[in-house]
Each structure stands twice: as C-alpha cells, then as structure tokens.
Short mmCIF file of C-alpha atoms in Angstrom, two decimals:
data_model
loop_
_atom_site.label_atom_id
_atom_site.label_comp_id
_atom_site.label_asym_id
_atom_site.label_seq_id
_atom_site.Cartn_x
_atom_site.Cartn_y
_atom_site.Cartn_z
CA MET A 1164 -10.95 42.91 14.45
CA THR A 1165 -14.14 41.08 13.40
CA ALA A 1166 -14.75 37.37 13.84
CA ALA A 1167 -14.45 36.86 10.08
CA MET A 1168 -11.10 38.62 10.06
CA LEU A 1169 -9.91 36.55 12.99
CA LEU A 1170 -10.92 33.35 11.21
CA ALA A 1171 -9.19 34.43 8.00
CA LEU A 1172 -6.03 35.34 9.99
CA ALA A 1173 -6.11 31.98 11.79
CA ALA A 1174 -6.58 30.17 8.49
CA LYS A 1175 -3.60 32.01 7.01
CA ILE A 1176 -1.38 31.21 9.98
CA GLU A 1177 -2.40 27.55 9.75
CA TYR A 1178 -1.68 27.50 6.02
CA ASP A 1179 1.72 29.21 6.50
CA ASP A 1180 2.66 26.75 9.28
CA HIS A 1181 1.62 23.78 7.14
CA HIS A 1182 3.49 25.13 4.15
CA MET A 1183 6.63 25.68 6.30
CA GLN A 1184 6.41 22.16 7.68
CA LYS A 1185 6.10 20.65 4.23
CA THR A 1186 9.06 22.67 3.03
CA THR A 1187 11.08 21.60 6.03
CA VAL A 1188 10.17 17.93 5.37
CA ARG A 1189 11.11 18.19 1.70
CA SER A 1190 14.39 19.86 2.57
CA LYS A 1191 15.20 17.13 5.09
CA GLU A 1192 14.30 14.38 2.57
CA ALA A 1193 16.54 16.03 -0.03
CA THR A 1194 19.43 16.24 2.41
CA HIS A 1195 18.91 12.61 3.50
CA ASP A 1196 18.91 11.54 -0.16
CA ARG A 1197 22.13 13.43 -0.76
CA ILE A 1198 23.86 11.65 2.12
CA VAL A 1199 22.67 8.24 0.93
CA ASP A 1200 23.83 9.03 -2.57
CA ALA A 1201 27.30 10.01 -1.29
CA ALA A 1202 27.49 6.88 0.85
CA ALA A 1203 26.48 4.64 -2.06
CA ARG A 1204 29.30 5.95 -4.13
CA ALA A 1205 31.77 5.82 -1.23
CA ILE A 1206 31.18 2.18 -0.28
CA ARG A 1207 31.88 1.09 -3.84
CA ARG A 1208 34.95 3.26 -4.04
CA SER A 1209 36.46 2.57 -0.63
CA GLY A 1210 34.58 -0.43 0.75
CA TYR A 1211 32.42 -0.57 3.86
CA ASN A 1212 35.32 -0.47 6.28
CA GLY A 1213 36.91 2.37 4.43
CA THR A 1214 33.78 4.52 4.57
CA GLY A 1215 33.58 6.88 7.54
CA VAL A 1216 30.66 9.03 8.61
CA ALA A 1217 32.74 12.24 8.59
CA ASP A 1218 33.89 11.61 4.99
CA ILE A 1219 30.35 10.91 3.83
CA MET A 1220 28.98 14.05 5.35
CA LYS A 1221 31.84 16.05 3.84
CA ASP A 1222 31.14 14.57 0.44
CA ALA A 1223 27.46 15.49 0.84
CA GLY A 1224 28.46 19.08 1.71
CA LEU A 1225 27.27 18.77 5.29
CA THR A 1226 28.76 18.86 8.78
CA HIS A 1227 29.45 15.73 10.76
CA GLY A 1228 27.10 16.91 13.55
CA GLY A 1229 24.03 16.61 11.40
CA PHE A 1230 24.41 12.87 10.83
CA TYR A 1231 22.17 11.69 13.65
CA ALA A 1232 19.29 13.89 12.47
CA HIS A 1233 19.07 11.40 9.56
CA PHE A 1234 20.34 8.03 10.78
CA SER A 1235 20.29 6.13 14.05
CA SER A 1236 23.68 4.56 13.42
CA ARG A 1237 26.46 4.12 10.88
CA GLU A 1238 25.05 0.66 10.10
CA ALA A 1239 21.68 2.19 9.28
CA MET A 1240 23.34 4.53 6.81
CA LEU A 1241 25.34 1.70 5.27
CA ALA A 1242 22.16 -0.36 4.85
CA GLU A 1243 20.50 2.41 2.91
CA ALA A 1244 23.70 2.94 0.91
CA ALA A 1245 23.80 -0.79 0.05
CA ASP A 1246 20.20 -0.61 -1.03
CA ARG A 1247 20.78 2.45 -3.15
CA ALA A 1248 23.95 1.03 -4.78
CA GLY A 1249 22.27 -2.28 -5.48
CA GLY A 1250 19.18 -0.56 -6.85
CA GLU A 1251 21.29 1.46 -9.24
CA SER A 1252 22.95 -1.75 -10.50
CA VAL A 1253 19.58 -3.39 -11.18
CA ALA A 1254 18.24 -0.21 -12.78
CA MET A 1255 21.22 -0.12 -15.14
CA MET A 1256 20.53 -3.64 -16.29
CA GLU A 1257 16.81 -2.90 -16.64
CA ARG A 1258 17.57 0.03 -18.93
CA ILE A 1259 19.72 -2.15 -21.09
CA ALA A 1260 17.06 -4.82 -21.26
CA ALA A 1261 14.46 -2.20 -22.23
CA ILE A 1262 16.36 -0.98 -25.27
CA SER A 1263 17.58 -4.41 -26.48
CA SER A 1264 15.91 -6.71 -28.93
CA PRO A 1265 14.28 -9.74 -27.30
CA GLN A 1266 16.59 -12.08 -29.17
CA GLN A 1267 19.77 -10.25 -28.01
CA VAL A 1268 18.82 -8.89 -24.60
CA LEU A 1269 20.68 -11.36 -22.47
CA GLN A 1270 23.85 -11.15 -24.60
CA THR A 1271 23.64 -7.35 -24.55
CA MET A 1272 23.21 -7.30 -20.80
CA MET A 1273 26.29 -9.52 -20.34
CA GLU A 1274 28.35 -7.46 -22.76
CA ALA A 1275 27.47 -4.21 -21.00
CA TYR A 1276 28.21 -5.73 -17.56
CA LEU A 1277 31.66 -6.96 -18.66
CA SER A 1278 32.48 -3.90 -20.80
CA ASP A 1279 35.55 -1.65 -20.45
CA ALA A 1280 33.29 1.15 -19.15
CA HIS A 1281 31.81 -0.92 -16.38
CA LEU A 1282 35.23 -2.26 -15.45
CA GLU A 1283 36.42 1.33 -14.79
CA GLU A 1284 33.20 2.60 -13.17
CA ILE A 1285 33.74 1.13 -9.74
CA GLU A 1286 32.16 4.05 -7.91
CA THR A 1287 28.92 3.90 -9.88
CA GLY A 1288 28.99 0.30 -11.11
CA CYS A 1289 27.80 -3.03 -9.72
CA ALA A 1290 27.71 -3.00 -5.93
CA VAL A 1291 28.08 -6.75 -5.67
CA ALA A 1292 31.29 -6.87 -7.68
CA ALA A 1293 32.70 -3.97 -5.65
CA LEU A 1294 31.65 -5.19 -2.20
CA GLY A 1295 30.89 -8.90 -2.37
CA SER A 1296 33.99 -10.05 -0.51
CA GLU A 1297 33.16 -7.69 2.45
CA MET A 1298 29.53 -8.71 2.88
CA PRO A 1299 29.95 -11.61 5.30
CA ARG A 1300 31.43 -9.23 7.87
CA GLN A 1301 28.65 -6.62 7.71
CA ALA A 1302 25.72 -5.97 10.04
CA PRO A 1303 22.54 -7.98 9.37
CA GLU A 1304 20.61 -4.97 8.01
CA VAL A 1305 23.39 -4.23 5.50
CA ARG A 1306 23.48 -7.87 4.29
CA ARG A 1307 19.66 -7.97 4.07
CA ALA A 1308 19.59 -4.86 1.85
CA ALA A 1309 22.29 -6.22 -0.44
CA THR A 1310 20.68 -9.68 -0.60
CA ARG A 1311 17.36 -8.20 -1.67
CA ARG A 1312 19.04 -6.40 -4.60
CA ILE A 1313 21.01 -9.49 -5.58
CA LYS A 1314 17.76 -11.45 -5.78
CA GLU A 1315 16.32 -8.70 -7.99
CA MET A 1316 19.32 -9.01 -10.35
CA ILE A 1317 18.92 -12.79 -10.59
CA ASP A 1318 15.19 -12.38 -11.26
CA LEU A 1319 15.85 -9.81 -13.97
CA VAL A 1320 18.28 -12.14 -15.74
CA ALA A 1321 15.89 -15.14 -15.35
CA ARG A 1322 13.10 -13.16 -17.00
CA GLN A 1323 15.16 -12.90 -20.20
CA SER A 1324 15.21 -16.66 -20.62
CA PRO A 1325 12.92 -18.41 -23.12
CA ASP A 1326 11.88 -20.80 -20.39
CA TRP A 1327 11.06 -18.02 -17.88
CA GLY A 1328 8.81 -19.40 -15.13
CA ARG A 1329 10.51 -22.81 -15.01
CA PRO A 1330 13.18 -23.88 -12.49
CA SER A 1331 15.75 -24.14 -15.28
CA ALA A 1332 15.48 -20.36 -16.01
CA HIS A 1333 16.18 -19.53 -12.37
CA GLU A 1334 19.09 -21.93 -12.16
CA ARG A 1335 20.68 -20.52 -15.32
CA ALA A 1336 20.23 -17.00 -13.97
CA LEU A 1337 21.97 -18.03 -10.73
CA PHE A 1338 24.93 -19.24 -12.82
CA ILE A 1339 25.02 -16.21 -15.14
CA VAL A 1340 24.94 -13.63 -12.38
CA SER A 1341 27.56 -15.49 -10.37
CA ALA A 1342 29.81 -15.81 -13.42
CA MET A 1343 29.41 -12.18 -14.39
CA VAL A 1344 30.14 -10.88 -10.87
CA GLY A 1345 33.06 -13.24 -10.34
CA THR A 1346 34.51 -12.32 -13.69
CA LEU A 1347 34.29 -8.61 -13.09
CA MET A 1348 35.89 -8.98 -9.65
CA LEU A 1349 38.82 -10.88 -11.11
CA ALA A 1350 39.18 -8.55 -14.08
CA ARG A 1351 39.42 -5.60 -11.67
CA ALA A 1352 41.75 -7.40 -9.32
CA VAL A 1353 44.54 -8.24 -11.74
CA ASP A 1354 47.19 -5.67 -12.78
CA ASP A 1355 47.57 -7.18 -16.26
CA PRO A 1356 45.23 -5.52 -18.80
CA LYS A 1357 45.58 -8.41 -21.25
CA LEU A 1358 44.53 -10.89 -18.57
CA SER A 1359 41.64 -8.66 -17.60
CA ASP A 1360 40.47 -8.59 -21.20
CA ALA A 1361 40.94 -12.36 -21.59
CA LEU A 1362 38.89 -13.10 -18.43
CA ARG A 1363 35.97 -11.05 -19.72
CA GLY A 1364 36.25 -12.36 -23.26
CA ALA A 1365 36.26 -15.97 -22.08
CA ALA A 1366 33.20 -15.35 -19.86
CA LEU A 1367 31.27 -13.86 -22.72
CA LYS A 1368 32.26 -16.74 -25.02
CA TYR A 1369 31.13 -19.47 -22.65
CA LEU A 1370 28.08 -17.64 -21.25
CA ALA A 1371 26.67 -16.94 -24.71
CA PRO A 1372 23.09 -18.20 -25.01
#
C-alpha cells in the first residue's frame, strides 16, 4: 500500500470516527431532551414529590439504569424539568403576545391564561400555578430555575404596559402575574365549576387595563 493510499485510509478512518462521535452525541442529546420533556410534564401532573426517576425514564421509553448517564442526581433532573416547564409557559405567553394587537395584548394574554383550556391543561400549562406551593421545599437549583422563569414572565407582562421602562410598569406586572397565578390555582383547587368560573371572571374584570 502506497503512502498516498495510507494517508487516504487514515483520513477516512478519522472521518468515520468523527462522524460516529457526532452521531453518538446527537443521539445522547436527543435522549436527554426526551427525559427532560417527560419530567417537565410529570412535575406539573404529579408534583415534585410525586415524580420518581423510574416513572420518568419509563415515560421517556428508557430503562432506569440509564438515568445517571444524563444527570448527576434527581435534583439536577428536576432543575432542568423546572426550567423546561417554565420556559414553555413563557413561550406560550410570548406567542399570544406576538399575534395580538398592541391595544389588546395584555387583555388577550390574561384571557388565555385564565381560559377553560388552560385550566384543564395542567400537564402542559403554567408551571408556577401547578407547582408554586411546593417550591419552598425544593433544592436550591430547582428553585433557582423556577425563579428565573418567573422573572421572565413578569418582564414579559411588564413590556406590554404603556409605561414600560418605568417602575410602575414592573409593579403592575408583579401584581398581574401574582393575581393570574393565584386565580388559576384557586380555580383548579375548588370542586365547584361555577365557583371556578366566577373566580376567573372576577379576576379578568378587575385586572382589565
């Protein structure tokens, strides 16, 4: 075999190895993403304490033994799940803001947040409303991830205010987000549909810009 052939063979082996490594990395990233997605749904459905590693891995179509190839601990997984769930909540509100008229954007966001559909969509809905009462008992990294997303939600609401950039816009956003989350939590908690509707209707009435 000539030197040129050896060089060509070596280059092909190097290319194949690099391609295989990239494929392996992409596959691991996809698997990791699938686990986080399953966990983000599970924590909203069953709460942090009701979410076990074995159940998450099963939901993701994986074996329990593969968990530590992706996460150093259960808390690390929950932190990523909290971040994913919170990010989905913010993204939902961003999409609503993007398709709403400037004059109606805040009202539309509130109506969507307190809608019948969002009331029922616990597993894919607002992470704060689903998990807020459990947060004080979670690990610091979980609370940190959730807090960052809550701040993003407040900032998004504040940006819809005519006085955006002033302290008053931020203060009003703090109130609106707190009121929306609290209302949704109560509306989900009661077993009386009429009361649930009344809670959301009253909030929309008194939060109207």
